[in-house]
Amino acid sequence: MEITSKKIPKFGEENFHVWKLCVKTIMAQKGLMKVIDKAYDPNNPKDVQSELDERTIILAGLEMNNLVLFNEYSTAKYMWDTLVEMYEAKNNAKSVILKRQLFTTRLKERGSMSERIAKIKSITQNLHVMKKPVDDEDIAVAILIIVPSSNKMVETTLEHQKDTLSSKVVISALIQEEAKIKSESASVLEIESSFKTTYID
């Protein structure tokens, strides 16, 4: 069985769950995972080949600093279990930090609403990949927390609505309000420019 590493991302502490998902998906597509899921029979030629293929896939995605953890006698199951044990704990700690950032992030007053929302989405997507999904209502609250003073009226309106807040509703309302503010500012500038041209020039 030919194994390709083109679709295997390089393993790193920051992308552990993405790497894990990709490797498991590739193995499943190739009918593997038997060795990792349970001990294999060294006397069974098919199991021996599966062991070799799984080792190849795992090693193809590792950087040098992780390769030194293993040797030629390390089985695919040992490699897998070692990496999971080492990095699951680190990612659990990181998820706590990301959740804290979700509700404490503060951005510059002049930053666009799209930039603010993108920051929140980035955090929630990372948490989702780490299997620590955030409730949609909490995402809506996190977005409202970073609303600039110029959008406080929209925030107040949303907070007092009877229906459950959703991130989609909050994002739509804030982007519309931002577009309205920009349009009004542009109109004011146009009037000022016209006034100067008519009465000053």
XYZ file of C-alpha atoms in Angstrom:
201
model
C 0.000 0.000 0.000
C 1.434 3.325 -1.082
C 1.390 5.953 1.657
C 1.569 9.656 0.799
C 2.389 12.458 3.226
C 1.033 15.265 1.007
C -2.186 15.552 3.030
C -0.586 15.085 6.444
C 0.109 18.408 8.227
C 3.350 18.626 10.175
C 2.734 17.891 13.820
C 3.019 20.771 16.254
C 1.789 21.657 19.706
C -0.407 24.387 18.219
C -2.148 22.108 15.712
C -2.286 18.831 17.625
C -6.015 18.243 17.215
C -5.938 19.147 13.507
C -3.001 16.782 12.988
C -4.733 14.033 14.957
C -7.946 14.408 12.937
C -6.098 14.383 9.589
C -4.021 11.326 10.467
C -7.036 9.358 11.727
C -9.005 10.305 8.599
C -6.205 9.192 6.269
C -5.811 5.937 8.173
C -9.551 5.264 8.069
C -9.628 5.915 4.310
C -6.874 3.345 3.873
C -8.624 0.788 6.078
C -6.074 1.118 8.869
C -6.441 2.155 12.564
C -6.492 -1.509 13.658
C -3.032 -1.353 15.200
C -3.672 1.922 17.016
C -7.082 0.900 18.312
C -5.893 -2.432 19.684
C -2.831 -4.648 19.875
C -2.031 -6.436 16.660
C -0.942 -10.021 16.012
C 2.733 -10.047 14.929
C 2.145 -13.473 13.376
C -0.552 -12.122 11.081
C 0.982 -10.780 7.817
C -1.910 -8.306 7.346
C -1.407 -6.891 10.834
C 2.326 -6.573 10.229
C 1.676 -4.592 7.032
C -0.901 -2.418 8.815
C 1.640 -1.692 11.550
C 4.186 -0.609 8.952
C 1.670 1.593 7.117
C 0.465 3.272 10.308
C 4.030 3.924 11.456
C 4.783 5.487 8.066
C 1.771 7.820 8.248
C 2.576 8.951 11.793
C 6.278 9.510 11.095
C 5.506 11.418 7.869
C 3.797 14.124 9.907
C 6.424 14.561 12.627
C 9.127 17.205 12.921
C 12.622 16.327 14.140
C 11.929 17.377 17.743
C 9.189 14.730 17.931
C 11.024 12.072 15.947
C 13.692 11.868 18.645
C 11.053 10.495 21.024
C 10.976 7.217 19.118
C 13.308 4.605 17.681
C 13.132 1.803 15.125
C 11.468 -0.479 17.664
C 8.652 1.932 18.538
C 5.301 0.561 17.426
C 2.593 2.664 15.797
C 0.407 2.261 18.891
C 3.232 3.360 21.199
C 3.915 6.432 19.043
C 0.234 7.356 18.908
C -0.394 6.854 22.629
C 2.750 8.815 23.532
C 1.813 11.830 21.402
C -1.790 11.838 22.637
C -0.715 11.603 26.273
C 1.832 14.403 25.886
C -0.278 16.899 23.971
C -3.864 16.275 25.119
C -2.994 17.710 28.548
C -1.228 20.728 27.025
C -4.201 21.439 24.793
C -6.631 21.126 27.699
C -4.680 23.844 29.500
C -4.615 25.948 26.340
C -8.383 25.643 25.930
C -8.868 27.269 29.341
C -6.680 30.195 28.251
C -8.590 30.550 24.971
C -11.930 30.582 26.801
C -10.594 33.328 29.048
C -9.464 35.311 25.987
C -12.913 34.878 24.465
C -14.504 36.950 27.213
C -11.654 39.350 27.967
C -10.491 40.348 24.476
C -10.348 44.094 23.972
C -9.641 45.603 20.553
C -8.782 49.108 19.401
C -11.711 51.522 19.197
C -10.927 52.257 15.536
C -10.858 48.621 14.507
C -13.604 47.530 12.109
C -16.439 45.334 13.300
C -15.351 42.657 10.815
C -11.904 42.558 12.448
C -13.467 42.254 15.900
C -15.777 39.441 14.827
C -12.923 37.642 13.028
C -10.939 37.641 16.293
C -13.807 36.013 18.186
C -14.395 33.496 15.391
C -10.710 32.560 15.388
C -10.826 31.763 19.105
C -14.065 29.762 18.861
C -12.803 27.817 15.844
C -9.632 26.874 17.709
C -11.728 25.691 20.644
C -13.948 23.686 18.300
C -10.941 21.943 16.778
C -9.761 21.151 20.311
C -13.171 19.568 20.981
C -14.084 22.358 23.398
C -16.987 23.933 21.468
C -18.498 27.186 22.701
C -22.263 27.621 23.009
C -23.638 29.975 20.335
C -25.227 32.232 22.952
C -21.829 32.599 24.646
C -20.311 33.559 21.293
C -22.988 36.247 20.963
C -22.151 37.550 24.443
C -18.415 37.548 23.652
C -19.071 39.649 20.540
C -21.171 42.125 22.516
C -18.357 42.502 25.046
C -16.048 43.922 22.367
C -18.638 46.294 20.905
C -17.133 49.826 20.719
C -18.874 52.763 22.370
C -20.192 53.935 18.989
C -22.349 50.789 18.784
C -23.647 50.762 22.363
C -27.215 51.542 21.245
C -27.355 48.326 19.205
C -25.898 46.414 22.134
C -28.631 47.721 24.438
C -31.359 46.853 21.925
C -30.063 43.313 21.493
C -29.690 42.735 25.217
C -33.359 43.599 25.786
C -34.859 41.480 23.050
C -37.106 38.635 24.203
C -35.734 35.900 21.954
C -32.522 34.037 22.732
C -29.502 35.836 21.322
C -27.673 34.103 18.509
C -24.265 35.018 17.145
C -25.774 35.346 13.659
C -28.340 37.931 14.819
C -25.726 39.900 16.773
C -23.216 39.927 13.907
C -25.864 41.003 11.392
C -27.120 43.849 13.618
C -23.643 45.167 14.388
C -22.419 45.080 10.787
C -25.577 46.858 9.624
C -25.127 49.513 12.306
C -21.475 49.982 11.362
C -22.450 50.411 7.702
C -25.090 52.960 8.752
C -22.564 54.941 10.810
C -20.076 54.945 7.920
C -22.785 56.083 5.515
C -23.830 58.925 7.822
C -20.200 59.985 8.272
C -19.685 59.997 4.515
C -22.813 62.144 4.072
C -21.577 64.648 6.650
C -18.201 64.895 4.925
C -19.909 65.371 1.570
C -22.078 68.196 2.971
C -19.054 69.873 4.568
C -17.119 69.608 1.324
C -20.032 71.050 -0.640
C -20.395 73.912 1.857
C -16.713 74.814 1.589
C -16.879 74.755 -2.202
C -20.011 76.932 -2.330
C -19.340 79.508 0.381
C -15.595 79.577 0.870
C -14.029 78.999 -2.524
